[in-house]
PDB file of C-alpha atoms in Angstrom:
ATOM      1  CA  ASN A   1      16.309  11.321  16.415  1.00 73.00           C
ATOM      2  CA  GLU A   2      13.150  13.393  16.797  1.00 79.00           C
ATOM      3  CA  ALA A   3      12.290  16.215  19.165  1.00 85.00           C
ATOM      4  CA  PRO A   4      10.168  14.830  22.035  1.00 88.00           C
ATOM      5  CA  GLY A   5       7.387  17.426  21.704  1.00 89.00           C
ATOM      6  CA  PRO A   6       6.290  16.712  18.089  1.00 85.00           C
ATOM      7  CA  LEU A   7       6.867  13.001  18.605  1.00 87.00           C
ATOM      8  CA  TRP A   8       4.622  12.893  21.674  1.00 89.00           C
ATOM      9  CA  LYS A   9       1.936  14.888  19.839  1.00 87.00           C
ATOM     10  CA  ALA A  10       2.019  12.351  16.958  1.00 85.00           C
ATOM     11  CA  VAL A  11       1.593   9.493  19.434  1.00 86.00           C
ATOM     12  CA  GLN A  12      -1.307  11.299  21.134  1.00 88.00           C
ATOM     13  CA  ASP A  13      -3.016  11.942  17.780  1.00 86.00           C
ATOM     14  CA  ALA A  14      -2.767   8.254  16.863  1.00 87.00           C
ATOM     15  CA  ALA A  15      -4.090   7.269  20.292  1.00 89.00           C
ATOM     16  CA  ARG A  16      -7.283   9.274  19.767  1.00 90.00           C
ATOM     17  CA  GLY A  17      -8.528   6.422  17.603  1.00 91.00           C
ATOM     18  CA  ARG A  18      -9.358   5.384  14.089  1.00 92.00           C
ATOM     19  CA  SER A  19     -12.690   7.194  13.749  1.00 93.00           C
ATOM     20  CA  LEU A  20     -11.176  10.628  14.364  1.00 92.00           C
ATOM     21  CA  ALA A  21      -8.172   9.820  12.187  1.00 92.00           C
ATOM     22  CA  MET A  22     -10.401   8.819   9.264  1.00 93.00           C
ATOM     23  CA  ALA A  23     -12.475  11.987   9.632  1.00 93.00           C
ATOM     24  CA  ARG A  24      -9.294  14.081   9.578  1.00 92.00           C
ATOM     25  CA  ALA A  25      -7.992  12.168   6.547  1.00 93.00           C
ATOM     26  CA  ALA A  26     -11.318  12.710   4.772  1.00 95.00           C
ATOM     27  CA  GLU A  27     -11.098  16.446   5.422  1.00 94.00           C
ATOM     28  CA  ALA A  28      -7.499  16.582   4.204  1.00 92.00           C
ATOM     29  CA  VAL A  29      -8.374  14.784   0.961  1.00 94.00           C
ATOM     30  CA  ALA A  30     -11.435  16.971   0.387  1.00 94.00           C
ATOM     31  CA  HIS A  31      -9.264  20.101   0.606  1.00 90.00           C
ATOM     32  CA  GLY A  32      -6.281  18.657  -1.278  1.00 85.00           C
ATOM     33  CA  ARG A  33      -3.958  18.725   1.717  1.00 85.00           C
ATOM     34  CA  VAL A  34      -1.230  16.321   2.798  1.00 80.00           C
ATOM     35  CA  SER A  35      -1.978  14.828   6.224  1.00 76.00           C
ATOM     36  CA  GLY A  36       1.100  13.397   7.915  1.00 68.00           C
ATOM     37  CA  ASP A  37       3.416  14.208  10.787  1.00 62.00           C
ATOM     38  CA  GLY A  38       6.629  13.632   8.824  1.00 68.00           C
ATOM     39  CA  LEU A  39       8.145  11.842  11.812  1.00 73.00           C
ATOM     40  CA  GLY A  40       7.891   8.308  10.523  1.00 72.00           C
ATOM     41  CA  THR A  41       5.575   7.295  13.366  1.00 78.00           C
ATOM     42  CA  TRP A  42       2.675   4.884  12.984  1.00 81.00           C
ATOM     43  CA  MET A  43      -0.496   6.515  11.677  1.00 86.00           C
ATOM     44  CA  TRP A  44      -4.013   5.298  11.031  1.00 90.00           C
ATOM     45  CA  CYS A  45      -4.382   6.887   7.596  1.00 89.00           C
ATOM     46  CA  PRO A  46      -1.654   9.214   6.283  1.00 88.00           C
ATOM     47  CA  VAL A  47      -2.533  11.263   3.205  1.00 90.00           C
ATOM     48  CA  GLY A  48       0.527  11.524   0.981  1.00 87.00           C
ATOM     49  CA  PRO A  49       1.445  13.822  -1.921  1.00 86.00           C
ATOM     50  CA  ALA A  50      -0.130  11.436  -4.469  1.00 89.00           C
ATOM     51  CA  ALA A  51      -3.519  12.643  -3.204  1.00 91.00           C
ATOM     52  CA  GLY A  52      -2.762  15.684  -5.361  1.00 92.00           C
ATOM     53  CA  TRP A  53      -3.405  13.513  -8.420  1.00 95.00           C
ATOM     54  CA  LEU A  54      -7.110  13.371  -7.583  1.00 96.00           C
ATOM     55  CA  THR A  55      -9.551  15.463  -9.561  1.00 96.00           C
ATOM     56  CA  GLU A  56     -12.295  17.373  -7.773  1.00 95.00           C
ATOM     57  CA  GLN A  57     -14.589  14.404  -8.372  1.00 96.00           C
ATOM     58  CA  GLY A  58     -11.883  12.045  -7.148  1.00 96.00           C
ATOM     59  CA  ARG A  59     -11.297  14.051  -3.956  1.00 96.00           C
ATOM     60  CA  GLU A  60     -15.015  14.047  -3.210  1.00 96.00           C
ATOM     61  CA  THR A  61     -15.302  10.304  -3.837  1.00 96.00           C
ATOM     62  CA  VAL A  62     -12.291   9.321  -1.729  1.00 96.00           C
ATOM     63  CA  SER A  63     -13.227  11.742   1.045  1.00 96.00           C
ATOM     64  CA  GLN A  64     -16.690  10.167   1.291  1.00 96.00           C
ATOM     65  CA  MET A  65     -15.192   6.665   1.376  1.00 96.00           C
ATOM     66  CA  LEU A  66     -12.821   7.608   4.198  1.00 95.00           C
ATOM     67  CA  ASP A  67     -15.581   9.285   6.189  1.00 95.00           C
ATOM     68  CA  GLU A  68     -17.944   6.329   5.736  1.00 95.00           C
ATOM     69  CA  SER A  69     -15.210   3.891   6.761  1.00 93.00           C
ATOM     70  CA  GLY A  70     -14.602   5.817   9.970  1.00 92.00           C
ATOM     71  CA  ARG A  71     -18.305   5.772  10.795  1.00 92.00           C
ATOM     72  CA  ALA A  72     -18.988   2.157   9.794  1.00 92.00           C
ATOM     73  CA  VAL A  73     -16.016   0.516  11.477  1.00 85.00           C
ATOM     74  CA  GLY A  74     -15.709   2.820  14.466  1.00 79.00           C
ATOM     75  CA  ASP A  75     -12.879   2.569  16.956  1.00 82.00           C
ATOM     76  CA  VAL A  76     -10.871  -0.632  17.035  1.00 87.00           C
ATOM     77  CA  ASP A  77      -7.743  -1.866  18.756  1.00 87.00           C
ATOM     78  CA  ALA A  78      -4.769  -0.600  16.747  1.00 86.00           C
ATOM     79  CA  GLY A  79      -2.679  -3.756  17.098  1.00 82.00           C
ATOM     80  CA  GLU A  80      -5.518  -6.067  16.109  1.00 83.00           C
ATOM     81  CA  TRP A  81      -6.493  -3.790  13.229  1.00 86.00           C
ATOM     82  CA  ASP A  82      -2.901  -3.765  11.958  1.00 85.00           C
ATOM     83  CA  ASP A  83      -2.724  -7.576  12.093  1.00 85.00           C
ATOM     84  CA  TRP A  84      -5.920  -8.072  10.106  1.00 85.00           C
ATOM     85  CA  SER A  85      -5.104  -5.254   7.686  1.00 86.00           C
ATOM     86  CA  ALA A  86      -1.805  -6.978   6.873  1.00 85.00           C
ATOM     87  CA  LEU A  87      -3.640 -10.275   6.387  1.00 86.00           C
ATOM     88  CA  THR A  88      -6.232  -8.652   4.119  1.00 87.00           C
ATOM     89  CA  HIS A  89      -3.463  -6.955   2.139  1.00 85.00           C
ATOM     90  CA  ASN A  90      -1.654 -10.272   1.591  1.00 83.00           C
ATOM     91  CA  GLY A  91      -4.881 -11.828   0.358  1.00 84.00           C
ATOM     92  CA  SER A  92      -5.670  -9.008  -2.051  1.00 82.00           C
ATOM     93  CA  VAL A  93      -2.113  -8.976  -3.416  1.00 80.00           C
ATOM     94  CA  LEU A  94      -2.242 -12.718  -4.048  1.00 81.00           C
ATOM     95  CA  ARG A  95      -5.610 -12.412  -5.785  1.00 80.00           C
ATOM     96  CA  ASP A  96      -4.687  -9.369  -7.837  1.00 76.00           C
ATOM     97  CA  SER A  97      -1.397 -10.951  -8.948  1.00 79.00           C
ATOM     98  CA  ALA A  98      -3.299 -13.592 -10.928  1.00 78.00           C
ATOM     99  CA  PRO A  99      -3.318 -11.580 -14.204  1.00 77.00           C
ATOM    100  CA  VAL A 100       0.427 -10.967 -13.898  1.00 78.00           C
ATOM    101  CA  PHE A 101       1.139 -14.648 -13.251  1.00 84.00           C
ATOM    102  CA  ALA A 102      -1.110 -15.681 -16.139  1.00 83.00           C
ATOM    103  CA  GLU A 103       0.666 -13.235 -18.463  1.00 81.00           C
ATOM    104  CA  HIS A 104       4.007 -14.939 -17.774  1.00 84.00           C
ATOM    105  CA  GLY A 105       2.770 -18.513 -17.496  1.00 88.00           C
ATOM    106  CA  ILE A 106       3.461 -18.816 -13.758  1.00 86.00           C
ATOM    107  CA  ALA A 107       1.473 -21.406 -11.812  1.00 82.00           C
ATOM    108  CA  GLN A 108       0.157 -19.591  -8.745  1.00 76.00           C
ATOM    109  CA  GLN A 109       0.374 -21.613  -5.531  1.00 72.00           C
ATOM    110  CA  ALA A 110      -1.337 -21.173  -2.166  1.00 67.00           C
ATOM    111  CA  SER A 111       0.345 -18.790   0.256  1.00 73.00           C
ATOM    112  CA  PRO A 112       1.225 -19.997   3.769  1.00 70.00           C
ATOM    113  CA  PHE A 113       0.384 -16.526   5.067  1.00 72.00           C
ATOM    114  CA  LEU A 114      -3.278 -17.210   4.241  1.00 78.00           C
ATOM    115  CA  ASP A 115      -3.490 -20.719   5.683  1.00 82.00           C
ATOM    116  CA  ASN A 116      -6.121 -20.660   8.440  1.00 85.00           C
ATOM    117  CA  GLU A 117      -4.156 -22.887  10.801  1.00 87.00           C
ATOM    118  CA  THR A 118      -0.978 -20.836  10.319  1.00 82.00           C
ATOM    119  CA  VAL A 119      -2.839 -17.562  10.867  1.00 85.00           C
ATOM    120  CA  ARG A 120      -4.507 -18.821  14.059  1.00 87.00           C
ATOM    121  CA  ALA A 121      -1.185 -20.073  15.418  1.00 85.00           C
ATOM    122  CA  CYS A 122       0.583 -16.780  14.708  1.00 81.00           C
ATOM    123  CA  LEU A 123      -2.166 -14.559  16.115  1.00 83.00           C
ATOM    124  CA  SER A 124      -2.313 -16.661  19.289  1.00 86.00           C
ATOM    125  CA  ILE A 125       1.168 -15.349  20.098  1.00 82.00           C
ATOM    126  CA  GLY A 126       1.369 -11.915  21.699  1.00 78.00           C
ATOM    127  CA  ALA A 127       2.364  -8.990  19.494  1.00 72.00           C
ATOM    128  CA  GLY A 128       5.354  -8.306  21.729  1.00 71.00           C
ATOM    129  CA  GLU A 129       6.764 -11.722  20.881  1.00 75.00           C
ATOM    130  CA  ARG A 130       5.908 -11.516  17.194  1.00 75.00           C
ATOM    131  CA  ARG A 131       7.561  -8.124  16.781  1.00 74.00           C
ATOM    132  CA  CYS A 132      10.937  -7.815  18.430  1.00 73.00           C
ATOM    133  CA  PRO A 133      13.019  -4.648  17.864  1.00 71.00           C
ATOM    134  CA  GLY A 134      16.330  -5.501  16.267  1.00 73.00           C
ATOM    135  CA  ALA A 135      15.258  -8.999  15.203  1.00 74.00           C
ATOM    136  CA  TYR A 136      13.945  -9.770  11.711  1.00 74.00           C
ATOM    137  CA  LYS A 137      10.922 -12.091  11.947  1.00 76.00           C
ATOM    138  CA  PRO A 138      11.887 -13.717  15.273  1.00 79.00           C
ATOM    139  CA  LEU A 139       9.188 -16.405  14.939  1.00 79.00           C
ATOM    140  CA  LEU A 140      10.705 -17.562  11.662  1.00 80.00           C
ATOM    141  CA  ALA A 141      14.039 -18.333  13.297  1.00 82.00           C
ATOM    142  CA  LEU A 142      12.326 -20.159  16.171  1.00 82.00           C
ATOM    143  CA  ALA A 143       9.994 -22.159  13.940  1.00 82.00           C
ATOM    144  CA  LEU A 144      12.682 -23.139  11.425  1.00 84.00           C
ATOM    145  CA  PRO A 145      16.017 -23.317  13.288  1.00 88.00           C
ATOM    146  CA  ASP A 146      17.739 -24.928  10.287  1.00 91.00           C
ATOM    147  CA  LEU A 147      17.458 -21.768   8.195  1.00 88.00           C
ATOM    148  CA  PRO A 148      20.841 -20.076   7.541  1.00 89.00           C
ATOM    149  CA  ALA A 149      21.867 -17.275   9.886  1.00 84.00           C
ATOM    150  CA  TRP A 150      22.245 -14.780   7.023  1.00 84.00           C
ATOM    151  CA  LEU A 151      18.556 -15.198   6.223  1.00 82.00           C
ATOM    152  CA  VAL A 152      17.054 -14.860   9.699  1.00 81.00           C
ATOM    153  CA  GLY A 153      19.695 -12.420  10.923  1.00 79.00           C
ATOM    154  CA  ARG A 154      19.070  -9.649   8.383  1.00 77.00           C
ATOM    155  CA  ASP A 155      17.290  -6.459   9.421  1.00 71.00           C
ATOM    156  CA  SER A 156      14.865  -6.043   6.538  1.00 68.00           C
ATOM    157  CA  LYS A 157      13.688  -7.361   3.205  1.00 68.00           C
ATOM    158  CA  GLY A 158      15.654  -6.755   0.050  1.00 67.00           C
ATOM    159  CA  HIS A 159      15.496  -3.315  -1.536  1.00 70.00           C
ATOM    160  CA  PHE A 160      13.761  -3.463  -4.917  1.00 75.00           C
ATOM    161  CA  GLY A 161      14.028   0.270  -5.667  1.00 80.00           C
ATOM    162  CA  PRO A 162      16.798  -0.036  -8.296  1.00 84.00           C
ATOM    163  CA  LEU A 163      14.791  -2.658 -10.209  1.00 85.00           C
ATOM    164  CA  LEU A 164      11.718  -0.425 -10.197  1.00 85.00           C
ATOM    165  CA  TYR A 165      13.675   2.563 -11.494  1.00 88.00           C
ATOM    166  CA  GLN A 166      15.257   0.416 -14.190  1.00 89.00           C
ATOM    167  CA  GLY A 167      11.815  -0.744 -15.317  1.00 89.00           C
ATOM    168  CA  LEU A 168      10.431   2.814 -15.331  1.00 91.00           C
ATOM    169  CA  ARG A 169      13.287   4.027 -17.528  1.00 92.00           C
ATOM    170  CA  ALA A 170      13.078   1.095 -19.928  1.00 93.00           C
ATOM    171  CA  ARG A 171       9.296   1.322 -20.384  1.00 94.00           C
ATOM    172  CA  GLN A 172       8.564   4.995 -19.795  1.00 94.00           C
ATOM    173  CA  GLN A 173       6.833   5.527 -23.165  1.00 95.00           C
ATOM    174  CA  GLN A 174       4.497   2.571 -22.631  1.00 96.00           C
ATOM    175  CA  LEU A 175       3.844   3.734 -19.070  1.00 96.00           C
ATOM    176  CA  HIS A 176       2.903   7.232 -20.226  1.00 97.00           C
ATOM    177  CA  GLU A 177       0.447   5.593 -22.617  1.00 97.00           C
ATOM    178  CA  LEU A 178      -0.883   3.456 -19.760  1.00 96.00           C
ATOM    179  CA  ILE A 179      -1.502   6.591 -17.692  1.00 97.00           C
ATOM    180  CA  ASP A 180      -3.587   8.197 -20.445  1.00 97.00           C
ATOM    181  CA  ALA A 181      -5.592   5.005 -20.955  1.00 96.00           C
ATOM    182  CA  SER A 182      -6.082   4.292 -17.248  1.00 96.00           C
ATOM    183  CA  ALA A 183      -9.677   3.634 -16.194  1.00 96.00           C
ATOM    184  CA  LEU A 184      -9.031   5.870 -13.187  1.00 96.00           C
ATOM    185  CA  VAL A 185      -8.235   8.751 -15.546  1.00 97.00           C
ATOM    186  CA  THR A 186     -11.059   8.129 -18.020  1.00 96.00           C
ATOM    187  CA  ALA A 187     -13.514   7.864 -15.108  1.00 95.00           C
ATOM    188  CA  GLY A 188     -12.537  11.372 -14.059  1.00 96.00           C
ATOM    189  CA  LEU A 189     -11.042  10.332 -10.695  1.00 96.00           C
ATOM    190  CA  ILE A 190      -7.361  10.959 -11.443  1.00 97.00           C
ATOM    191  CA  ASP A 191      -5.759  13.870 -13.301  1.00 97.00           C
ATOM    192  CA  ALA A 192      -3.234  12.404 -15.742  1.00 97.00           C
ATOM    193  CA  VAL A 193      -1.066  15.566 -15.877  1.00 97.00           C
ATOM    194  CA  PRO A 194       0.508  15.314 -12.386  1.00 95.00           C
ATOM    195  CA  VAL A 195       0.929  11.548 -12.800  1.00 96.00           C
ATOM    196  CA  HIS A 196       2.853  12.119 -16.038  1.00 97.00           C
ATOM    197  CA  ALA A 197       4.967  14.721 -14.230  1.00 95.00           C
ATOM    198  CA  THR A 198       5.689  12.274 -11.403  1.00 94.00           C
ATOM    199  CA  LEU A 199       6.786   9.559 -13.840  1.00 95.00           C
ATOM    200  CA  THR A 200       8.997  12.019 -15.753  1.00 94.00           C
ATOM    201  CA  GLY A 201      10.532  13.251 -12.505  1.00 93.00           C
ATOM    202  CA  MET A 202      11.084   9.671 -11.361  1.00 90.00           C
ATOM    203  CA  VAL A 203      12.890   8.710 -14.556  1.00 90.00           C
ATOM    204  CA  SER A 204      15.052  11.854 -14.571  1.00 88.00           C
ATOM    205  CA  GLY A 205      15.796  11.663 -10.852  1.00 84.00           C
ATOM    206  CA  ALA A 206      14.262  15.078 -10.149  1.00 80.00           C
ATOM    207  CA  GLY A 207      12.936  15.743  -6.666  1.00 76.00           C
ATOM    208  CA  ARG A 208      11.544  13.209  -4.255  1.00 80.00           C
ATOM    209  CA  GLN A 209       8.730  11.464  -6.055  1.00 83.00           C
ATOM    210  CA  PRO A 210       6.174   9.099  -4.420  1.00 87.00           C
ATOM    211  CA  LEU A 211       7.455   5.836  -5.931  1.00 88.00           C
ATOM    212  CA  PRO A 212       5.110   3.449  -4.021  1.00 86.00           C
ATOM    213  CA  ALA A 213       2.056   5.481  -5.056  1.00 91.00           C
ATOM    214  CA  LEU A 214       3.157   5.558  -8.690  1.00 92.00           C
ATOM    215  CA  GLU A 215       3.835   1.818  -8.658  1.00 89.00           C
ATOM    216  CA  ASN A 216       0.369   1.155  -7.191  1.00 89.00           C
ATOM    217  CA  PHE A 217      -1.307   3.433  -9.720  1.00 94.00           C
ATOM    218  CA  LEU A 218       0.416   1.774 -12.689  1.00 93.00           C
ATOM    219  CA  THR A 219      -0.280  -1.727 -11.339  1.00 88.00           C
ATOM    220  CA  ILE A 220      -3.960  -0.963 -10.698  1.00 90.00           C
ATOM    221  CA  SER A 221      -4.344   0.678 -14.114  1.00 93.00           C
ATOM    222  CA  TRP A 222      -2.786  -2.336 -15.845  1.00 89.00           C
ATOM    223  CA  TRP A 223      -4.937  -4.715 -13.802  1.00 85.00           C
ATOM    224  CA  LEU A 224      -8.108  -2.811 -14.673  1.00 89.00           C
ATOM    225  CA  SER A 225      -7.245  -2.841 -18.364  1.00 88.00           C
ATOM    226  CA  ARG A 226      -6.807  -6.617 -18.258  1.00 81.00           C
ATOM    227  CA  ALA A 227      -9.864  -7.237 -16.090  1.00 76.00           C
ATOM    228  CA  ALA A 228     -12.071  -5.267 -18.470  1.00 71.00           C
ATOM    229  CA  VAL A 229     -11.188  -7.436 -21.489  1.00 65.00           C
ATOM    230  CA  PRO A 230     -13.077 -10.648 -20.550  1.00 57.00           C
ATOM    231  CA  ALA A 231     -15.950  -8.596 -19.102  1.00 50.00           C
ATOM    232  CA  ALA A 232     -16.352  -6.702 -22.393  1.00 50.00           C
ATOM    233  CA  ALA A 233     -16.073  -9.872 -24.445  1.00 51.00           C
ATOM    234  CA  GLY A 234     -18.766 -11.596 -22.406  1.00 53.00           C
ATOM    235  CA  GLY A 235     -21.051  -8.600 -22.251  1.00 51.00           C
ATOM    236  CA  GLY A 236     -20.501  -8.243 -18.492  1.00 49.00           C
ATOM    237  CA  ARG A 237     -19.574  -5.209 -16.451  1.00 44.00           C
TER     238      ARG A 237
END
């Protein structure tokens, strides 16, 4: 449902490679600009509206990190990069969930997505077979044919938006306090004022707020507050 001209330009921009994309993202962050085509196409490194939460020091820091990443890694195959980025993300999520699990007394188990043998088997299959338009996780249905049709026949994962909004409304006062106490704010990287405004807008339903960015910020801030406790108690850093 997009005009062919802008869509083709977005594809061409992505095809120019990761190094150029990271340099452009670094420039956008440094100048406080949003960097995205708005077409919903795949991008190396989109810069969303939450970048506006960064202070001047934060913009400089993130811009340098993006620029260094583009220089250090260089150009890579987009499909392979996406595969390993997803794998790295799964690993970091599993690791960073430990404080949450411990808080609620949940025994964390190994994830099959991080099993070496499973990963090697999946990546040995071509991307075209692993990603099939119109089919939700086609390998899952082939590997486990006994799974119910309603599970393997759906188009996407469940939508957790309503639960997130419910939690934001129920705990908004505590979340505002978390924003002020965030290590990212006290370190001078994030400006608390626009984050407060985003949370208030989210709770009241005003505008189109960046929910994933706010969720990540709150999760990271909570994680940092918990991670700092044993370090302080033991005299570590």
